[in-house]
Coordinates of C-alpha atoms and ligand atoms in Angstrom, one line a residue:
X140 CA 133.4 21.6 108.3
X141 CA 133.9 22.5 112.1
X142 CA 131.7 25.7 112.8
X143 CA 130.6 27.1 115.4
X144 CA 127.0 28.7 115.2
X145 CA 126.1 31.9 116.1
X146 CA 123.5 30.7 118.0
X147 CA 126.2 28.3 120.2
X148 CA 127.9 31.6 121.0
X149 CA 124.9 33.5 122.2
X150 CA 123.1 30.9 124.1
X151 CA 127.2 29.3 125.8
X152 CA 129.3 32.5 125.9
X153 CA 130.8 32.0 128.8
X154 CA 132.1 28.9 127.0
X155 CA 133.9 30.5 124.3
X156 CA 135.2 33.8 125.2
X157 CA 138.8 34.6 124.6
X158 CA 139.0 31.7 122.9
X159 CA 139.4 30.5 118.9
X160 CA 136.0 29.9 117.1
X161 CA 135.7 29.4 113.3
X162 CA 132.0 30.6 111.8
X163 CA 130.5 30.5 108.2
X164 CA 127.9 33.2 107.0
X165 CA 127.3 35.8 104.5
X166 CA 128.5 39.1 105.0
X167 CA 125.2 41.7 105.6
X168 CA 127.5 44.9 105.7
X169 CA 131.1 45.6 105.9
X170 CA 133.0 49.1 106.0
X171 CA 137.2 49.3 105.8
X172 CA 139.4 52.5 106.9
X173 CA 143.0 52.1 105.7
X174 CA 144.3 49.5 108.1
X175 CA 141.3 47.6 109.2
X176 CA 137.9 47.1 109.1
X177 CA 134.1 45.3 110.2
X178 CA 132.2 42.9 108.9
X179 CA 128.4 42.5 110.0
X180 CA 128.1 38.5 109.6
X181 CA 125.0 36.5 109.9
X182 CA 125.4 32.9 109.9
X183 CA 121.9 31.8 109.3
X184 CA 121.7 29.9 112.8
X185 CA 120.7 32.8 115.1
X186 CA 118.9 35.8 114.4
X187 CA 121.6 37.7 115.6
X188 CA 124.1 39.2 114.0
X189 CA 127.9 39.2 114.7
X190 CA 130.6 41.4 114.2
X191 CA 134.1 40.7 113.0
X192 CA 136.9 42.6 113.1
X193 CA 139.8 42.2 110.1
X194 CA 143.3 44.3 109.8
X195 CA 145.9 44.8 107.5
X196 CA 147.8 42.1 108.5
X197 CA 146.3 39.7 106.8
X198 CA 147.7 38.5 103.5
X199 CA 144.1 38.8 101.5
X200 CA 143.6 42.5 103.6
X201 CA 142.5 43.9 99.5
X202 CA 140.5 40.9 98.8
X203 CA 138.5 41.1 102.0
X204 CA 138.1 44.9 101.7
X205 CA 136.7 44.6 98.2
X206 CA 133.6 42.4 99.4
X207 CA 129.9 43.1 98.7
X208 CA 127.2 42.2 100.7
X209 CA 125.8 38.9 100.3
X210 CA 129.0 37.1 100.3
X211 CA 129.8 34.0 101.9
X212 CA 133.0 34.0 103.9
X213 CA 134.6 31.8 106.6
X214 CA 136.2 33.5 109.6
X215 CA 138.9 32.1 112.6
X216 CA 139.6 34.4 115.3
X217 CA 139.2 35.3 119.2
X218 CA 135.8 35.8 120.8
X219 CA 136.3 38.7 122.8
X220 CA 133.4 40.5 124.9
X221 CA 132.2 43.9 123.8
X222 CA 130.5 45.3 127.0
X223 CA 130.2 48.7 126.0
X224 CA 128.9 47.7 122.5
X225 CA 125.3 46.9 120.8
X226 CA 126.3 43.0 120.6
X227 CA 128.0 41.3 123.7
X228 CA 131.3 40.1 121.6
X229 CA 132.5 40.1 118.4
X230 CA 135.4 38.2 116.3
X231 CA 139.0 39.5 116.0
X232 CA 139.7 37.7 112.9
X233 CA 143.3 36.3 112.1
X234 CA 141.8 34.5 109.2
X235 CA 139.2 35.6 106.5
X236 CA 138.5 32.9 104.1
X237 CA 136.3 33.8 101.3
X238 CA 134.2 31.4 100.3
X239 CA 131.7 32.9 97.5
X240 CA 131.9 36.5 96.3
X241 CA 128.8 38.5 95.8
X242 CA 128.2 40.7 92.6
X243 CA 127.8 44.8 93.2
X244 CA 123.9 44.4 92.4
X245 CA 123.0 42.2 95.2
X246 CA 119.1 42.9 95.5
X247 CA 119.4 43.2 99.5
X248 CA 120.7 45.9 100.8
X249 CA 121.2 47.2 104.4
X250 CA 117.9 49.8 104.8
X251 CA 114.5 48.5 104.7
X252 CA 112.8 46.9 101.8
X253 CA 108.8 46.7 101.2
X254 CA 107.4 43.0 102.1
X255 CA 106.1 43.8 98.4
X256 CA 109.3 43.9 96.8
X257 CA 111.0 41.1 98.7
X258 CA 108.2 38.9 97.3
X259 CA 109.7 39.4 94.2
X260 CA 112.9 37.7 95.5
X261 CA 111.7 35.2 97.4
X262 CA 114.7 32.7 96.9
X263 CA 116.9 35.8 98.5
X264 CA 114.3 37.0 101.4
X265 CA 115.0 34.3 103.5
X266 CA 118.3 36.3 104.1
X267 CA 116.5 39.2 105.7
X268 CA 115.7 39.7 109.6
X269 CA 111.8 39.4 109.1
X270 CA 111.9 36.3 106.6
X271 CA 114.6 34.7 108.9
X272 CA 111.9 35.1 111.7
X273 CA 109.4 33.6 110.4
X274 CA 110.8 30.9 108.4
X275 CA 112.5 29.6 111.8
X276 CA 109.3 30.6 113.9
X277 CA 107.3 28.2 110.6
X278 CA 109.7 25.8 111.3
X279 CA 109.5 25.5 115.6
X280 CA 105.8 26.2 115.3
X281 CA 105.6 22.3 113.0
X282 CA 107.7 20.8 115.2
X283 CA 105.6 21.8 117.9
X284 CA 102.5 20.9 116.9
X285 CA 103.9 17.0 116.1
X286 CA 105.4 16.9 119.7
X287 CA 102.0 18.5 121.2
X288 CA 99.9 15.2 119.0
X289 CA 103.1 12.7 119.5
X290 CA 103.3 13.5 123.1
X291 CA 99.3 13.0 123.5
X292 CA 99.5 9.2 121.4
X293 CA 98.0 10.8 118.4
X294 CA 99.1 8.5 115.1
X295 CA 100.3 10.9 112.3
X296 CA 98.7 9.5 108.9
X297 CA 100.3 10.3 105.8
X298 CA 96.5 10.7 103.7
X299 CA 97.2 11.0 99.8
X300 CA 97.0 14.5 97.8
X301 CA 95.9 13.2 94.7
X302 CA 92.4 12.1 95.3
X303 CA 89.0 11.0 93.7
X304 CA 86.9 12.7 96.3
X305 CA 86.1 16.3 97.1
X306 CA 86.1 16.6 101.0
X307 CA 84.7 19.8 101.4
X308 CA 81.8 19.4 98.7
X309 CA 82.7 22.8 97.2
X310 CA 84.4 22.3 94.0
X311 CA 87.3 24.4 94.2
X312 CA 89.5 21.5 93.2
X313 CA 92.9 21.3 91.1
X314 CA 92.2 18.7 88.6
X315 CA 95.0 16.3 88.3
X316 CA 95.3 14.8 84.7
X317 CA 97.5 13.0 82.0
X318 CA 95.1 13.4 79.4
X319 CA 96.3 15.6 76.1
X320 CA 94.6 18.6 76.6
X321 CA 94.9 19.4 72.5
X322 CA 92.8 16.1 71.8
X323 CA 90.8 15.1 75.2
X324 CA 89.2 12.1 74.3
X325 CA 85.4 12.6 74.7
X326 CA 82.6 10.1 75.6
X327 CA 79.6 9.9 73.0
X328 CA 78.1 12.5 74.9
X329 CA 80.6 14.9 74.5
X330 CA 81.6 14.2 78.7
X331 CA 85.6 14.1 79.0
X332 CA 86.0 10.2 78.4
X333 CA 88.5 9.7 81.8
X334 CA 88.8 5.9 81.5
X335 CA 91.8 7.0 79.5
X336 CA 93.1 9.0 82.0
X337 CA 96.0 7.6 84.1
X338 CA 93.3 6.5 86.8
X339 CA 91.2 5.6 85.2
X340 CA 89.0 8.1 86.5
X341 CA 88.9 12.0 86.9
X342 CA 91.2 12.9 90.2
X343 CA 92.2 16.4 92.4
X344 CA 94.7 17.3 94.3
X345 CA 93.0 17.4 97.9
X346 CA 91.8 19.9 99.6
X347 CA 91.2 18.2 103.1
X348 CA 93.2 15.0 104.5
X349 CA 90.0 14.3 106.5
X350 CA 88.1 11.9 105.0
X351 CA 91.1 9.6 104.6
X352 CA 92.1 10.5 108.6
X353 CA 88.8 9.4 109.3
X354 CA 89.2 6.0 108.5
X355 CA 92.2 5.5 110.5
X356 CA 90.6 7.3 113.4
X357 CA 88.6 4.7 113.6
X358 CA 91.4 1.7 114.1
X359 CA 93.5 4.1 115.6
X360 CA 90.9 6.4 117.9
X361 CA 93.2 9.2 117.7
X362 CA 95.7 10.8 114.7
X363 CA 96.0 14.0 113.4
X364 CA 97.5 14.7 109.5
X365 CA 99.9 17.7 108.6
X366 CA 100.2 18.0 105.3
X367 CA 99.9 20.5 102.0
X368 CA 96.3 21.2 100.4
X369 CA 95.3 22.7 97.3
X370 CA 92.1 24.9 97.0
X371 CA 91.7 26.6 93.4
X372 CA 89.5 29.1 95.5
X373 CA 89.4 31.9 93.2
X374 CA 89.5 34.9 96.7
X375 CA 92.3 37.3 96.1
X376 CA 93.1 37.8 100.1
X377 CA 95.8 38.1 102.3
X378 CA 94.2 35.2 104.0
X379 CA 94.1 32.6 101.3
X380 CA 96.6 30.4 99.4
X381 CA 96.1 28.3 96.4
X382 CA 98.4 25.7 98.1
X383 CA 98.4 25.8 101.8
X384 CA 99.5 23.5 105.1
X385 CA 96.8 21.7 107.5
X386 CA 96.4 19.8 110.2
X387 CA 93.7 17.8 110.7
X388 CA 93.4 15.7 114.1
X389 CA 90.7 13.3 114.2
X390 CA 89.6 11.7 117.7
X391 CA 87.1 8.7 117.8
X392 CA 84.8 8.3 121.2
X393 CA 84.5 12.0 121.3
X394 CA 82.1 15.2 120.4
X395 CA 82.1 19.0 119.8
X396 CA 83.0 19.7 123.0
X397 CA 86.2 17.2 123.4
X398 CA 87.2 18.9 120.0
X399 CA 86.6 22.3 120.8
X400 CA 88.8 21.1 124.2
X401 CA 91.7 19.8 122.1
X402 CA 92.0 22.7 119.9
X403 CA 92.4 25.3 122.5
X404 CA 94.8 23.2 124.4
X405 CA 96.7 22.6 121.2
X406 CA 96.8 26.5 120.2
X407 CA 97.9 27.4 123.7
X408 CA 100.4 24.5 123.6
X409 CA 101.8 26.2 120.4
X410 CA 101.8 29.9 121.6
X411 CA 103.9 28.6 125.0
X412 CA 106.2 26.8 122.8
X413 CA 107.3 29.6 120.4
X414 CA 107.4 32.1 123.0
X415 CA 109.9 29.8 124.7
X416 CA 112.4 28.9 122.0
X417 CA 111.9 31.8 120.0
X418 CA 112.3 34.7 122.4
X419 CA 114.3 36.6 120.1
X420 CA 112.4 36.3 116.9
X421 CA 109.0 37.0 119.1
X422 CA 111.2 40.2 120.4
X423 CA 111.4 41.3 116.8
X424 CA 107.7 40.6 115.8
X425 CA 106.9 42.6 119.3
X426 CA 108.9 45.5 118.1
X427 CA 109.0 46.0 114.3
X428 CA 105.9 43.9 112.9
X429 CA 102.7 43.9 115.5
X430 CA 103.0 46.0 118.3
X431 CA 101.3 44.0 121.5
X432 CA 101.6 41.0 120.0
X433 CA 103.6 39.5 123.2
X434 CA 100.7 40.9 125.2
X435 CA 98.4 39.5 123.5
X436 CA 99.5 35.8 122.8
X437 CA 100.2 36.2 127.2
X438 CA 96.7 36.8 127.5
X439 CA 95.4 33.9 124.6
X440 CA 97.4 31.9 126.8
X441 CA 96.3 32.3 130.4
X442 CA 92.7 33.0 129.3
X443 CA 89.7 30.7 128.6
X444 CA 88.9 30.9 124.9
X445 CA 85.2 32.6 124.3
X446 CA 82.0 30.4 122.7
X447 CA 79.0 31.5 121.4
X448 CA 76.7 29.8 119.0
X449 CA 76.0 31.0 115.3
X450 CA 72.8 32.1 116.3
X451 CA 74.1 34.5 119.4
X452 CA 76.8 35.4 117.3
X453 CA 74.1 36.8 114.6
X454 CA 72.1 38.4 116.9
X455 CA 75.2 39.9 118.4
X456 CA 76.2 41.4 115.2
X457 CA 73.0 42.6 113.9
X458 CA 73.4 45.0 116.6
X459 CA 76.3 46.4 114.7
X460 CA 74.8 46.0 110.8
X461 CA 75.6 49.7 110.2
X462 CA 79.8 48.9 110.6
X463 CA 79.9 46.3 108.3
X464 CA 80.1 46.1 104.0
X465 CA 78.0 42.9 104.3
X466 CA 75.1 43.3 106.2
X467 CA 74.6 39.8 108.5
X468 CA 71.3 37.7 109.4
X469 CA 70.7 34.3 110.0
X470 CA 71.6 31.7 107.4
X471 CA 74.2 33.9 105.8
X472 CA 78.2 32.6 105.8
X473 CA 80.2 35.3 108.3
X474 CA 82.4 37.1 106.7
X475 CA 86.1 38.0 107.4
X476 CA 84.9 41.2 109.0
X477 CA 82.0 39.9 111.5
X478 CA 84.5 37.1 112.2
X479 CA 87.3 39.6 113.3
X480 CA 84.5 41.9 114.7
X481 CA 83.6 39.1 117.2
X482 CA 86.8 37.9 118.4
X483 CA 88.4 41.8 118.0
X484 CA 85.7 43.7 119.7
X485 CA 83.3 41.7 121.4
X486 CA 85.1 38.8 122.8
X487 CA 89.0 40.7 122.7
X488 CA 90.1 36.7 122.6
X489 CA 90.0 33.8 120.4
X490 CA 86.3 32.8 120.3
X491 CA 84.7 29.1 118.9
X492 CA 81.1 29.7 116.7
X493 CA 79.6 26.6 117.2
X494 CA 76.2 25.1 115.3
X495 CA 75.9 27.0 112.2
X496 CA 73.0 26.5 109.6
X497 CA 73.5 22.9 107.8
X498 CA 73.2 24.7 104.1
X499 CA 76.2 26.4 104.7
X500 CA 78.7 23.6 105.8
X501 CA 79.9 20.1 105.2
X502 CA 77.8 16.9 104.5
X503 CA 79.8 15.2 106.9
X504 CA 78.7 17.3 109.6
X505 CA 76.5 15.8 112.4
X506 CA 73.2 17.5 112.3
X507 CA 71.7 19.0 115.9
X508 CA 68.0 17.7 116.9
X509 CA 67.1 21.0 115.6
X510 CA 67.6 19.8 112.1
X511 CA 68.0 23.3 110.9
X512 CA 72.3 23.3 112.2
X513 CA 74.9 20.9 112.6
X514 CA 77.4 20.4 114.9
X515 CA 80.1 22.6 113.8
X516 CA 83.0 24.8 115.2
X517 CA 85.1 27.8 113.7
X518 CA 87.7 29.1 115.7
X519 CA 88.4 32.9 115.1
X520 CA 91.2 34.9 116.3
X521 CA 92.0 38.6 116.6
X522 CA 93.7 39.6 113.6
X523 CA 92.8 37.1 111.4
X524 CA 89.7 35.8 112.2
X525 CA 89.3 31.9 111.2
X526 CA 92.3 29.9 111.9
X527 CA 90.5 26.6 112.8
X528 CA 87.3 24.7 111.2
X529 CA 86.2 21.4 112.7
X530 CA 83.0 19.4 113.7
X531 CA 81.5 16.6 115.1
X532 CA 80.8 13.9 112.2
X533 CA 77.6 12.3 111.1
X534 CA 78.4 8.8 112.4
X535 CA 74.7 7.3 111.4
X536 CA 74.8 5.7 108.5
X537 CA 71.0 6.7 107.4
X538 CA 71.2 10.5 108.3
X539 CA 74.6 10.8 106.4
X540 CA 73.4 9.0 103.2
X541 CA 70.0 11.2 103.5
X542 CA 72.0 14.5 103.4
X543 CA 74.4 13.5 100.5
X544 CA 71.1 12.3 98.8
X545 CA 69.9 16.3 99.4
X546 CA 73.0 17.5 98.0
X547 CA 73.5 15.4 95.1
X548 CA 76.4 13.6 96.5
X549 CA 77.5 10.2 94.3
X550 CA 77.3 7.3 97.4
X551 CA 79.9 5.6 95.0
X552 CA 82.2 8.0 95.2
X553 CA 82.3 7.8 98.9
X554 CA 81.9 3.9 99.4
X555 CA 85.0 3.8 102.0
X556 CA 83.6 6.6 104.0
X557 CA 80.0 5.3 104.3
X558 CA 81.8 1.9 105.9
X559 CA 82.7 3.2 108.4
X560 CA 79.3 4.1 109.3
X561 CA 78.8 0.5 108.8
X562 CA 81.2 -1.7 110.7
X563 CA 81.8 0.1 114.2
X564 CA 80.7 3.8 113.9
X565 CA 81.7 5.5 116.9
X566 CA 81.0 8.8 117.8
X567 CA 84.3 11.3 116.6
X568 CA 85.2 14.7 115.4
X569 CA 88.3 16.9 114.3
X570 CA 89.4 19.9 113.2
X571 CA 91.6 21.6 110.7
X572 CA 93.9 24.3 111.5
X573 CA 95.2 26.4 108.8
X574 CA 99.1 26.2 109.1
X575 CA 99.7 29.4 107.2
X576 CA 96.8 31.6 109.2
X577 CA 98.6 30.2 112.6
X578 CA 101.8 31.2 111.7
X579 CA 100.1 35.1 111.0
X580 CA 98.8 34.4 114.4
X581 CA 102.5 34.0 115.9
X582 CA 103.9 36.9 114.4
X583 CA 101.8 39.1 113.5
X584 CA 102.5 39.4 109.6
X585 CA 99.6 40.1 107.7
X586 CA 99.8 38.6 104.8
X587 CA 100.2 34.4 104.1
X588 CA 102.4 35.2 101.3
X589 CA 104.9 36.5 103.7
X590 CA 104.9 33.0 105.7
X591 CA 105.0 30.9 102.8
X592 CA 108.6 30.1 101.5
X593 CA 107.4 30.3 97.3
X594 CA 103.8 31.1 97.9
X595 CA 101.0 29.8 95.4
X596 CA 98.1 32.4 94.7
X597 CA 96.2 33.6 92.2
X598 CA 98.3 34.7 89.1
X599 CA 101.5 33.9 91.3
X600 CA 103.4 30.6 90.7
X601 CA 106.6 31.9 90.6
X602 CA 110.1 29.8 91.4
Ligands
4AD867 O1 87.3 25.1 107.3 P1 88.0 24.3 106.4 O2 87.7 24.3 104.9 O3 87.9 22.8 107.0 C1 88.3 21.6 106.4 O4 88.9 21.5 105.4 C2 87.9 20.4 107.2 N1 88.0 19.2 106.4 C3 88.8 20.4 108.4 C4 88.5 19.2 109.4 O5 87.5 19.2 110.0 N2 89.4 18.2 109.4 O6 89.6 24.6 106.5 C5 90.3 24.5 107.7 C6 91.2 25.6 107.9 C7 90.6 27.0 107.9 O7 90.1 27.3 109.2 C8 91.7 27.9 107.5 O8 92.6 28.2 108.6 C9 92.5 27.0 106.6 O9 92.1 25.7 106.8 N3 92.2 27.4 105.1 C10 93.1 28.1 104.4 N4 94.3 28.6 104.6 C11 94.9 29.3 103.6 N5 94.4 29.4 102.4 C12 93.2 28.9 102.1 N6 92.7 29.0 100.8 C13 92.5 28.2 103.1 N7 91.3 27.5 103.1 C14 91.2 27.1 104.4

């Protein structure tokens, strides 16, 4: 069908006034005196709205007239220019066609509904200002990122979700089985017998694309994965999903610092990019979601990012043990509150935490010549606090087999990984950035089930 979008008439008015245009969209509120009326139409191109303008004239005047919200029409008419109105131009319609009624109890109405209850309807929120912000900011902001790696070289690997491996060491894994779960077949002693399982072996959906990016890292030197994760992580947050996005560069022939380099000029690449193409929906965030959020993401992006090691950092906020629920001290993980402490108060700016204690990361980590941390980087932000975890990796094949040894890693479970330590190590790194917690970044929502299309939580699998 030959529409015009919404967006076309914004961005090319000039183009189209006083002329015929033809638009499709759903009808968000419509009022009718005796010989004419308005209809508010969006068309799901632009976040903008536009009005059309209906009389009596027209054969189906009752039909139109009798509308709900919610329903799909198609109009023809004139664009004419509005100058003394809120919107620029609207449509004086000579044709209404309607294309889908809407029943009286459409769940969207025109004043504001809690985030809370349009969770509840989340095929239907996706029709409302703030969910048709940040679905298209989601949207630009992936795009983005895979012209920010494509532009740079960077090969984008597909790595596998179902996996026999657990990246992170941490057990918070979704099993994936076959296996009837009334009559598991059982080894003699009393172990879950998996050679009967469709592997042949026990397997999880994966919670990190890493290890596989890895291994083309090295034949590639640089690629970066962007792809769902699963993490049955049982934290009842605003902050974590059961099923979330990452993306997971890996670069050979480089250390901390060239990662810690590439993330910030990736973020910053980001930030310019939506603040570009999304003026509007930034506008609205600005306005209605996170006041000072335009300031802010200015200042992320024409600032240095802050570092500090984990040891600073704790001696920093030991300084401060009075303001926090968890008290901090050396060895302990941070927690959401010293990490938005940090980058909130101290630093006012995104901040990296480099070389944290070895016990509480990664065995893939490359350990410093203190023995006692490894080389490993969290980027926290204002607002959320981590939005990025990385590290150098252990490239030596003795130290790395060592630490899995101390942390009762199987090395036959991770036979491909300890290759590569084998047959041209090379120094590398890479980082994972939480797609989900970057998009709160954007916009300031405060919640990840409110950027996640059907979000998977705890208790929540719903559509
Ligand atoms: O720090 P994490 O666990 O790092 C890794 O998985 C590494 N393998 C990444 C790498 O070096 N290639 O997770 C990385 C990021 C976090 O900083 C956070 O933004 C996000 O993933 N994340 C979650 N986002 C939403 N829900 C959850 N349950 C998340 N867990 C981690």
């Amino acid at each position: 069908m030959d529409l015009v979008t919404v967006r076309e008439l914004y961005r090319n008015r000039e183009e189209y006034l006083d002329k015929e245009v033809t638009i499709g969209g759903w009808v968000r509120s419509i009022r009718d005196s005796k010989t004419f009326g308005f209809i508010v139409v969006n068309d799901g191109s632009f976040f903008e709205n536009l009005q059309v303008v209906y009389h009596d004239n027209m054969e189906n005047f009752g039909e139109i007239s009798k509308l709900n919200v919610g329903a799909a029409i198609i109009v023809k008419g004139t664009l004419v220019a509005t100058p003394q109105a809120k919107q620029p131009f609207e449509i004086q319609a000579t044709e209404v066609v309607v294309e889908g009624t809407s029943a009286p109890d459409y769940p969207l109405q025109k004043k504001r509904h809690s985030f809370e209850y349009l969770r509840s309807i989340a095929h239907l929120r996706p029709r409302t200002n703030t969910f048709q912000a940040v679905f298209r900011v989601r949207s630009l902001t992936a795009y983005a990122i895979h012209k920010f790696f494509q532009e740079r070289g960077f090969v984008y690997v597909h790595t596998p979700l179902i996996t026999g491996s657990d990246c992170e060491g941490a057990g918070e894994m979704f099993q994936v089985t076959t296996l009837d779960m009334n009559n598991v077949p059982k080894n003699a002693d009393g172990t879950v017998d998996y050679s009967k399982d469709f592997f042949g072996k026990e397997t999880n959906l994966t919670v990190s694309g890493q290890l596989n990016g890895e291994t083309y890292a090295q034949a590639f030197r640089n690629i970066y994965t962007f792809g769902p994760t699963f993490r049955a992580e049982n934290s009842n947050t605003t902050r974590h999903a059961a099923e979330f996005w990452m993306i997971e560069p890996e670069i050979a022939f480089a250390d901390l610092e060239d990662d810690m380099i590439l993330a910030e000029n990736m973020l910053k690449y980001v930030i310019r990019y939506v603040m570009e193409n999304a003026p509007e929906e930034m506008n609205f965030f600005n306005s209605f979601v996170d006041k000072g959020l335009i300031d802010r993401l200015n200042n992320v992006v024409n600032s240095d990012f802050a570092r500090v090691t984990y040891t600073e950092a704790i001696e920093i906020l030991e300084k401060h043990n009075d303001k926090f629920e968890y008290k901090v001290s050396w060895g302990a993980d941070l927690q959401t509150e010293h990490e938005r402490y940090l980058t909130e108060e101290i630093y006012k700016r995104p901040v990296f935490v480099t070389d944290y204690p070895k016990e509480i990361k990664a065995f893939y980590m490359k350990m410093n010549d203190d023995n006692k941390t490894v080389a490993a980087v969290d980027c926290l932000v204002p607002g959320i606090g981590e939005i990025i975890g990385g590290s150098q990796r252990e490239d030596d094949y003795d130290k790395l087999v060592a630490r899995m040894k101390e942390l009762g890693l199987k090395e036959e479970d991770y036979g491909f990984y300890l290759d590569l330590r084998k047959y041209g190590s090379t120094r590398h790194a890479g980082f994972g950035l939480g797609f989900e917690r970057c998009i709160m970044y954007l916009t300031g929502m405060s919640n990840i089930r409110d950027v996640i299309p059907f979000p998977r939580t705890v208790n929540n699998c719903e559509l």
